[in-house]
Structure formats: C-alpha cells, structure tokens
Tab-separated table of C-alpha atoms and ligand atoms in Angstrom:
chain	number	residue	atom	x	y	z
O	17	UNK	CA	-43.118	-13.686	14.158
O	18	UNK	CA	-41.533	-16.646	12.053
O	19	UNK	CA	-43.205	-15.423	8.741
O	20	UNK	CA	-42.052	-11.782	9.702
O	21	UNK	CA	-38.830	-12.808	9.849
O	22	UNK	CA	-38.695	-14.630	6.513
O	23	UNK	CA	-40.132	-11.597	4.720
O	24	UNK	CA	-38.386	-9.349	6.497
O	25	UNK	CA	-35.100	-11.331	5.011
O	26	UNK	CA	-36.350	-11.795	1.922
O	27	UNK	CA	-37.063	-8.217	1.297
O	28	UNK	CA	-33.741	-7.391	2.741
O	29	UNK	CA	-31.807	-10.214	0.124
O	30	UNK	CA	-34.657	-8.302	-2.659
O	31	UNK	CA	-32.755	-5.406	-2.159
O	32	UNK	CA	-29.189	-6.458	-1.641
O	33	UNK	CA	-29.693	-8.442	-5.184
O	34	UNK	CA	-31.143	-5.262	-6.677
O	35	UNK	CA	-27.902	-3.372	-5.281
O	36	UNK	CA	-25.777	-6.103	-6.917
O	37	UNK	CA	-26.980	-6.371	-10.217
O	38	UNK	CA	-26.745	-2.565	-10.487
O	39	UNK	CA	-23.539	-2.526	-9.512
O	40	UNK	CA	-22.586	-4.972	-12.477
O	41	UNK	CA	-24.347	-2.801	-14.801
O	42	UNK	CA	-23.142	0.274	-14.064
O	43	UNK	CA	-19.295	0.662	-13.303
O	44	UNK	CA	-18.531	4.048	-11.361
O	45	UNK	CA	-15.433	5.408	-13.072
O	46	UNK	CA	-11.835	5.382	-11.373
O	47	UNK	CA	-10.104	8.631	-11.490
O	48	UNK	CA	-6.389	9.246	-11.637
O	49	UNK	CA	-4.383	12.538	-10.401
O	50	UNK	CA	-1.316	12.883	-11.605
O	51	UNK	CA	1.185	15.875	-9.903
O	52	UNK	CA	4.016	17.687	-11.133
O	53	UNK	CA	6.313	18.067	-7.657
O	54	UNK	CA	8.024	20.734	-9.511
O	55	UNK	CA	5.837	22.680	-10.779
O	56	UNK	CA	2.485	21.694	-9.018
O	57	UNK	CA	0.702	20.994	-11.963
O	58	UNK	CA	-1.954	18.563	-11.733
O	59	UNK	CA	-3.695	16.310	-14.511
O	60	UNK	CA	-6.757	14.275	-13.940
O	61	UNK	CA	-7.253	11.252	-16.406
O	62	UNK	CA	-8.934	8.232	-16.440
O	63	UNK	CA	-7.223	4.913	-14.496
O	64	UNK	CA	-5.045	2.752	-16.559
O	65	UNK	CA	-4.052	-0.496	-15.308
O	66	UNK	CA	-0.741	-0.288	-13.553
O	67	UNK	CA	-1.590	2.756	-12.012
O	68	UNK	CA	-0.625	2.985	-8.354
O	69	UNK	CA	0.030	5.580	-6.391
O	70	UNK	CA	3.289	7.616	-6.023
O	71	UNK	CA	4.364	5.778	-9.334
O	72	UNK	CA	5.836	7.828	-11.857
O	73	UNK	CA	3.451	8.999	-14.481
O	74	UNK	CA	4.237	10.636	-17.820
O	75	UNK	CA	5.961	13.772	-17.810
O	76	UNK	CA	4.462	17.156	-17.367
O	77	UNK	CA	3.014	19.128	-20.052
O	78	UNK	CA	4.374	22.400	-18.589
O	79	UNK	CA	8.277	21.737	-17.765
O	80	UNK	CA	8.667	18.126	-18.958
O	81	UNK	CA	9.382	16.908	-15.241
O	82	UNK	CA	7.957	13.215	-14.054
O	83	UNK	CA	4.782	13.197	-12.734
O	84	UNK	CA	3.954	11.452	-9.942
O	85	UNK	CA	0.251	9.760	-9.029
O	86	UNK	CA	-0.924	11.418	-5.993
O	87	UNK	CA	-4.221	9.495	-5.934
O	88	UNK	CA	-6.407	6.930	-7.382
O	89	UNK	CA	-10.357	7.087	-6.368
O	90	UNK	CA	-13.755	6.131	-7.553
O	91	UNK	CA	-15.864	8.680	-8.525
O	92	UNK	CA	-19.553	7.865	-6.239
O	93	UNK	CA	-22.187	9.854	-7.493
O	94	UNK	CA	-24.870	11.759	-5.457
O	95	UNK	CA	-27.871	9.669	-5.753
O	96	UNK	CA	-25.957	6.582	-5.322
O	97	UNK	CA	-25.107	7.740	-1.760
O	98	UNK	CA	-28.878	8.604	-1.091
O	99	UNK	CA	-29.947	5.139	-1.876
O	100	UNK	CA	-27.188	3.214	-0.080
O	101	UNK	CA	-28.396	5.094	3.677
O	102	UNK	CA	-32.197	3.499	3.201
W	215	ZN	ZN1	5.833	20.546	-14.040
C-alpha cells in the first residue's frame, strides 16, 4: 500500500509538472470587448495593460462616442478543457 501511494503521488506531481510547464509555454490569449452604449457597437481586440472593465476605451468607429470595456476573458481552447477533466 505504502509504495502505491508514493507512485500514485508521483504520477499525480508527473502530471501536475507536465500541466505547469505547458502552461509557461503556451500563454492562452486575453480578449478585450469594447461597447459603444450608444450605438451598440462592439469591438473585440487584444488586452492591453490597463484594461479593466467598464473603463473607457477609445472612441467608436461608427459615431465617435466613448467606448466602454464590457469584458476582459481568456480565451480556453477545446482540447485544453478535455485534458484538464482526466
Ligand atoms: Zn457608437
């Protein structure tokens, strides 16, 4: 039972370490949208530093009103998701 245990936690650290230095290596991309409260257009860009949400964003490309942030997420791929629910 003893030695089970150790490999059992080794394989278990094996993997956590694998999921770690993946992570490093690849860095999921961090999406901004940007809304137009007048107009209700919306722009998706990449995140800048700074960005937060409800902060005013540049103004719109349709009727030259501030834009506000709306949201700020990750994008998680597909796959990733498969291999995180092992
Ligand atoms: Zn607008």
């Amino acid at each position: 039972m003893g030695f089970l245990g150790v490999a059992l936690s080794t394989y278990v650290l094996f993997l956590t370490r694998r999921r770690l230095s993946k992570l490093k290596i690849v860095i999921p991309p961090v999406t901004t949208t940007i809304e137009c409260k007048k107009c209700g257009f919306k722009n998706i860009r990449d995140f800048k530093r700074g960005d937060y949400i409800f902060k005013e964003g540049e103004p719109c490309q349709k009727c030259n009103e501030k834009m506000l942030i709306t949201a700020i997420y990750r994008e998680v791929k597909e796959k990733e998701k498969e291999k995180m629910s092992f």
